[in-house]
Amino acid sequence: MKFDSILIRYGEMAIKGKNRKYFERKLQDHLIKKLSQQFTHTRVRKQRDRMYVLLNGEDPHKVMQECQQVFGIHTLSFAIKVEKEEQAIKDAALYAFNDAPEAKTFKVSCRRADKTFSIGSQDLNYKVGGHILANTESVTVDVHHPDVEIKIEVRNDAAYITAQDYPGAGGLPIGTSGQSLLMLSGGIDSPVAGYLMMKRGVQLEAIHFHSPPFTSDRAKQKVLDLAAELAKYGHRINVHIVPFTALQQKIHNEIPEGYSMTVMRRMMMRVSEKIAAERNILSMTTGESLGQVASQTMESMNAINEVTNYPVIRPLVAMDKLDIISISKRINTYSISTLPYEDCCTIFVPKAPKTKPTRENARYYESNVDFDEEIIEAVRETKMVEVRADEKAEKEFEDLL
Ligand code: ATP
Ligand code: MG
């Protein structure tokens, strides 16, 4: 015996009223694309307020793992379809229960949609429960808080048995909440910010500021690898690589050191807004978190934010570093983020950046220098790399800059 499908429940999505169909279609699309990367035989079917992945012989647990990375799913369970026959149902229920080897208590809940089926629901509960008790050790029934609830649905065509719930990734299907341009450094925070946005249904593109030769190719590769990790939740992420050296150097030479960080961030915002506008993206996302470093004070955010009226979304703004780190470990970006290659900011970091910059001063220092040409050039020379899940994007990378 083997599980033949995975039942998918969507949770939050189900309350979306009129948009429901759209959400379901997006979820189905994501599942199909995600599974087709690894499996040839799986099929995704929609049925009233749930979905099924038909396994068609594919490894149930491998498919489950992939499904668990798709946003918009609340819980999942394996299901077995058997003939409407007592022994077949009993065997399937026992098999399904054994998928949860840790479980010590269970409950059987039978629903009989086919009223012509000869055994009553209550009766079937007892029979199946008895069969499980007779074939397991130190397992008991608990009707109130069972470790596993075995559900049996007797329908017209067959009986369907499901057992333990696996947790889904939660959130909303990617693409149902618009797009944002993630300002992606090689650090710990920005990939986590991107993950949280994707989880909320946002399709991301990323932008990275690169300053060769002050930052190495490996620093850029690190960013592409981070994007590849994030792409696992969608299918691909377009990464815009901005050549930032000319702007960096001009800032370094012309702006008082205390303001070079603030002005650099303002330049990043200006370029990001232009790229976002070109791509029809309506917001930027950063990994900023209050109080972490000099550039992340209220004054600093105010001074940086002056140069754009696009929404700048900061999903981590009120999070503790330890919580951010624990998410980054869970989503596998931590080990990439903590590789030693410097991103452009660390190289030009002033010894004593102003922790309380003002808009007026930033504006004043910028007014003494003409940055227009460099900004236009940076935007024009920006290259877009399409990063797919698990792909190291090395080939495209070699062609850049
Ligand atoms: P992170 O861990 O994301 O690098 P951080 O704590 O190092 O963040 P900062 O260096 O102040 O903080 O950067 C703040 C935010 O600015 C980053 O989270 C990121 O969104 C953006 N940023 C910084 N450097 C770059 C870069 N080279 N390219 C793109 N975005 C950047
Ligand atoms: Mg950083």
mmCIF file of N, CA and C in Angstrom, residues 110-163:
data_model
loop_
_atom_site.group_PDB
_atom_site.id
_atom_site.type_symbol
_atom_site.label_atom_id
_atom_site.label_comp_id
_atom_site.label_asym_id
_atom_site.label_seq_id
_atom_site.Cartn_x
_atom_site.Cartn_y
_atom_site.Cartn_z
ATOM 1 N N CYS A 110 -15.246 9.280 10.965
ATOM 2 C CA CYS A 110 -15.751 8.835 9.671
ATOM 3 C C CYS A 110 -16.895 9.733 9.214
ATOM 4 N N ARG A 111 -16.908 10.077 7.917
ATOM 5 C CA ARG A 111 -18.047 10.797 7.331
ATOM 6 C C ARG A 111 -18.575 9.982 6.168
ATOM 7 N N ARG A 112 -19.875 9.797 6.180
ATOM 8 C CA ARG A 112 -20.456 8.946 5.148
ATOM 9 C C ARG A 112 -21.284 9.795 4.201
ATOM 10 N N ALA A 113 -20.654 10.244 3.111
ATOM 11 C CA ALA A 113 -21.413 11.024 2.131
ATOM 12 C C ALA A 113 -22.312 10.081 1.342
ATOM 13 N N ASP A 114 -21.838 8.870 1.159
ATOM 14 C CA ASP A 114 -22.639 7.843 0.481
ATOM 15 C C ASP A 114 -23.466 7.099 1.524
ATOM 16 N N LYS A 115 -24.726 7.495 1.659
ATOM 17 C CA LYS A 115 -25.558 6.925 2.720
ATOM 18 C C LYS A 115 -25.932 5.472 2.453
ATOM 19 N N THR A 116 -25.668 5.015 1.230
ATOM 20 C CA THR A 116 -26.006 3.620 0.931
ATOM 21 C C THR A 116 -24.933 2.666 1.454
ATOM 22 N N PHE A 117 -23.796 3.216 1.888
ATOM 23 C CA PHE A 117 -22.726 2.351 2.405
ATOM 24 C C PHE A 117 -23.237 1.609 3.639
ATOM 25 N N SER A 118 -22.972 0.313 3.673
ATOM 26 C CA SER A 118 -23.667 -0.555 4.638
ATOM 27 C C SER A 118 -23.283 -0.339 6.107
ATOM 28 N N ILE A 119 -22.072 0.184 6.366
ATOM 29 C CA ILE A 119 -21.667 0.352 7.763
ATOM 30 C C ILE A 119 -21.887 1.801 8.196
ATOM 31 N N GLY A 120 -22.515 1.998 9.339
ATOM 32 C CA GLY A 120 -22.763 3.353 9.852
ATOM 33 C C GLY A 120 -21.462 4.013 10.287
ATOM 34 N N SER A 121 -21.451 5.348 10.363
ATOM 35 C CA SER A 121 -20.221 6.087 10.673
ATOM 36 C C SER A 121 -19.640 5.670 12.023
ATOM 37 N N GLN A 122 -20.511 5.665 13.046
ATOM 38 C CA GLN A 122 -20.061 5.338 14.384
ATOM 39 C C GLN A 122 -19.483 3.921 14.443
ATOM 40 N N ASP A 123 -20.174 3.046 13.795
ATOM 41 C CA ASP A 123 -19.771 1.649 13.738
ATOM 42 C C ASP A 123 -18.400 1.504 13.072
ATOM 43 N N LEU A 124 -18.229 2.240 11.981
ATOM 44 C CA LEU A 124 -16.956 2.183 11.254
ATOM 45 C C LEU A 124 -15.823 2.743 12.120
ATOM 46 N N ASN A 125 -16.125 3.822 12.860
ATOM 47 C CA ASN A 125 -15.116 4.372 13.778
ATOM 48 C C ASN A 125 -14.604 3.291 14.728
ATOM 49 N N TYR A 126 -15.539 2.543 15.317
ATOM 50 C CA TYR A 126 -15.159 1.489 16.270
ATOM 51 C C TYR A 126 -14.347 0.400 15.606
ATOM 52 N N LYS A 127 -14.821 -0.016 14.435
ATOM 53 C CA LYS A 127 -14.140 -1.131 13.754
ATOM 54 C C LYS A 127 -12.717 -0.748 13.364
ATOM 55 N N VAL A 128 -12.572 0.439 12.799
ATOM 56 C CA VAL A 128 -11.243 0.878 12.363
ATOM 57 C C VAL A 128 -10.352 1.120 13.577
ATOM 58 N N GLY A 129 -10.926 1.756 14.613
ATOM 59 C CA GLY A 129 -10.169 1.998 15.843
ATOM 60 C C GLY A 129 -9.677 0.687 16.437
ATOM 61 N N GLY A 130 -10.536 -0.297 16.478
ATOM 62 C CA GLY A 130 -10.183 -1.610 17.017
ATOM 63 C C GLY A 130 -9.054 -2.248 16.217
ATOM 64 N N HIS A 131 -9.115 -2.087 14.918
ATOM 65 C CA HIS A 131 -8.089 -2.662 14.040
ATOM 66 C C HIS A 131 -6.726 -2.021 14.321
ATOM 67 N N ILE A 132 -6.723 -0.718 14.530
ATOM 68 C CA ILE A 132 -5.454 -0.038 14.813
ATOM 69 C C ILE A 132 -4.915 -0.468 16.181
ATOM 70 N N LEU A 133 -5.800 -0.523 17.179
ATOM 71 C CA LEU A 133 -5.359 -0.939 18.524
ATOM 72 C C LEU A 133 -4.782 -2.355 18.502
ATOM 73 N N ALA A 134 -5.404 -3.233 17.715
ATOM 74 C CA ALA A 134 -4.964 -4.633 17.664
ATOM 75 C C ALA A 134 -3.623 -4.801 16.964
ATOM 76 N N ASN A 135 -3.267 -3.791 16.139
ATOM 77 C CA ASN A 135 -2.042 -3.940 15.339
ATOM 78 C C ASN A 135 -0.921 -2.971 15.707
ATOM 79 N N THR A 136 -1.048 -2.349 16.882
ATOM 80 C CA THR A 136 0.013 -1.431 17.327
ATOM 81 C C THR A 136 0.295 -1.731 18.799
ATOM 82 N N GLU A 137 1.378 -1.128 19.294
ATOM 83 C CA GLU A 137 1.698 -1.317 20.708
ATOM 84 C C GLU A 137 1.690 0.020 21.440
ATOM 85 N N SER A 138 1.281 0.008 22.670
ATOM 86 C CA SER A 138 1.177 1.195 23.532
ATOM 87 C C SER A 138 0.593 2.417 22.832
ATOM 88 N N VAL A 139 -0.484 2.182 22.120
ATOM 89 C CA VAL A 139 -1.223 3.266 21.478
ATOM 90 C C VAL A 139 -2.634 3.247 22.052
ATOM 91 N N THR A 140 -3.191 4.428 22.340
ATOM 92 C CA THR A 140 -4.559 4.472 22.874
ATOM 93 C C THR A 140 -5.412 5.483 22.120
ATOM 94 N N VAL A 141 -6.713 5.368 22.341
ATOM 95 C CA VAL A 141 -7.651 6.308 21.733
ATOM 96 C C VAL A 141 -7.793 7.532 22.635
ATOM 97 N N ASP A 142 -7.808 8.704 22.018
ATOM 98 C CA ASP A 142 -8.084 9.936 22.759
ATOM 99 C C ASP A 142 -8.982 10.783 21.875
ATOM 100 N N VAL A 143 -10.254 10.867 22.224
ATOM 101 C CA VAL A 143 -11.180 11.561 21.327
ATOM 102 C C VAL A 143 -11.103 13.080 21.460
ATOM 103 N N HIS A 144 -10.442 13.561 22.527
ATOM 104 C CA HIS A 144 -10.391 15.021 22.708
ATOM 105 C C HIS A 144 -9.141 15.656 22.113
ATOM 106 N N HIS A 145 -7.972 15.121 22.468
ATOM 107 C CA HIS A 145 -6.731 15.701 21.937
ATOM 108 C C HIS A 145 -5.831 14.625 21.359
ATOM 109 N N PRO A 146 -6.252 14.020 20.282
ATOM 110 C CA PRO A 146 -5.439 12.933 19.724
ATOM 111 C C PRO A 146 -4.184 13.468 19.041
ATOM 112 N N ASP A 147 -3.101 12.682 19.063
ATOM 113 C CA ASP A 147 -1.913 13.051 18.293
ATOM 114 C C ASP A 147 -2.243 13.027 16.796
ATOM 115 N N VAL A 148 -3.039 12.063 16.416
ATOM 116 C CA VAL A 148 -3.408 11.939 15.003
ATOM 117 C C VAL A 148 -4.900 11.682 14.889
ATOM 118 N N GLU A 149 -5.542 12.423 14.004
ATOM 119 C CA GLU A 149 -6.949 12.149 13.720
ATOM 120 C C GLU A 149 -7.039 11.478 12.358
ATOM 121 N N ILE A 150 -7.533 10.276 12.361
ATOM 122 C CA ILE A 150 -7.674 9.562 11.087
ATOM 123 C C ILE A 150 -9.064 9.842 10.547
ATOM 124 N N LYS A 151 -9.087 10.458 9.367
ATOM 125 C CA LYS A 151 -10.379 10.829 8.793
ATOM 126 C C LYS A 151 -10.707 9.919 7.632
ATOM 127 N N ILE A 152 -11.921 9.428 7.681
ATOM 128 C CA ILE A 152 -12.380 8.547 6.609
ATOM 129 C C ILE A 152 -13.595 9.184 5.959
ATOM 130 N N GLU A 153 -13.539 9.381 4.666
ATOM 131 C CA GLU A 153 -14.698 9.899 3.955
ATOM 132 C C GLU A 153 -15.182 8.845 2.980
ATOM 133 N N VAL A 154 -16.391 8.385 3.214
ATOM 134 C CA VAL A 154 -16.946 7.407 2.283
ATOM 135 C C VAL A 154 -17.783 8.180 1.273
ATOM 136 N N ARG A 155 -17.269 8.276 0.045
ATOM 137 C CA ARG A 155 -17.999 9.008 -0.990
ATOM 138 C C ARG A 155 -18.575 8.028 -2.001
ATOM 139 N N ASN A 156 -19.194 8.602 -3.025
ATOM 140 C CA ASN A 156 -19.832 7.708 -3.992
ATOM 141 C C ASN A 156 -18.831 6.831 -4.732
ATOM 142 N N ASP A 157 -17.698 7.422 -5.116
ATOM 143 C CA ASP A 157 -16.757 6.650 -5.946
ATOM 144 C C ASP A 157 -15.843 5.736 -5.131
ATOM 145 N N ALA A 158 -15.509 6.141 -3.904
ATOM 146 C CA ALA A 158 -14.518 5.382 -3.129
ATOM 147 C C ALA A 158 -14.477 5.901 -1.704
ATOM 148 N N ALA A 159 -13.605 5.293 -0.884
ATOM 149 C CA ALA A 159 -13.379 5.814 0.472
ATOM 150 C C ALA A 159 -12.011 6.490 0.481
ATOM 151 N N TYR A 160 -11.926 7.629 1.174
ATOM 152 C CA TYR A 160 -10.679 8.392 1.238
ATOM 153 C C TYR A 160 -10.223 8.453 2.686
ATOM 154 N N ILE A 161 -8.961 8.107 2.902
ATOM 155 C CA ILE A 161 -8.438 8.087 4.270
ATOM 156 C C ILE A 161 -7.267 9.056 4.385
ATOM 157 N N THR A 162 -7.309 9.946 5.381
ATOM 158 C CA THR A 162 -6.167 10.826 5.645
ATOM 159 C C THR A 162 -5.775 10.673 7.110
ATOM 160 N N ALA A 163 -4.481 10.967 7.391
ATOM 161 C CA ALA A 163 -4.041 10.843 8.779
ATOM 162 C C ALA A 163 -3.442 12.158 9.256
#
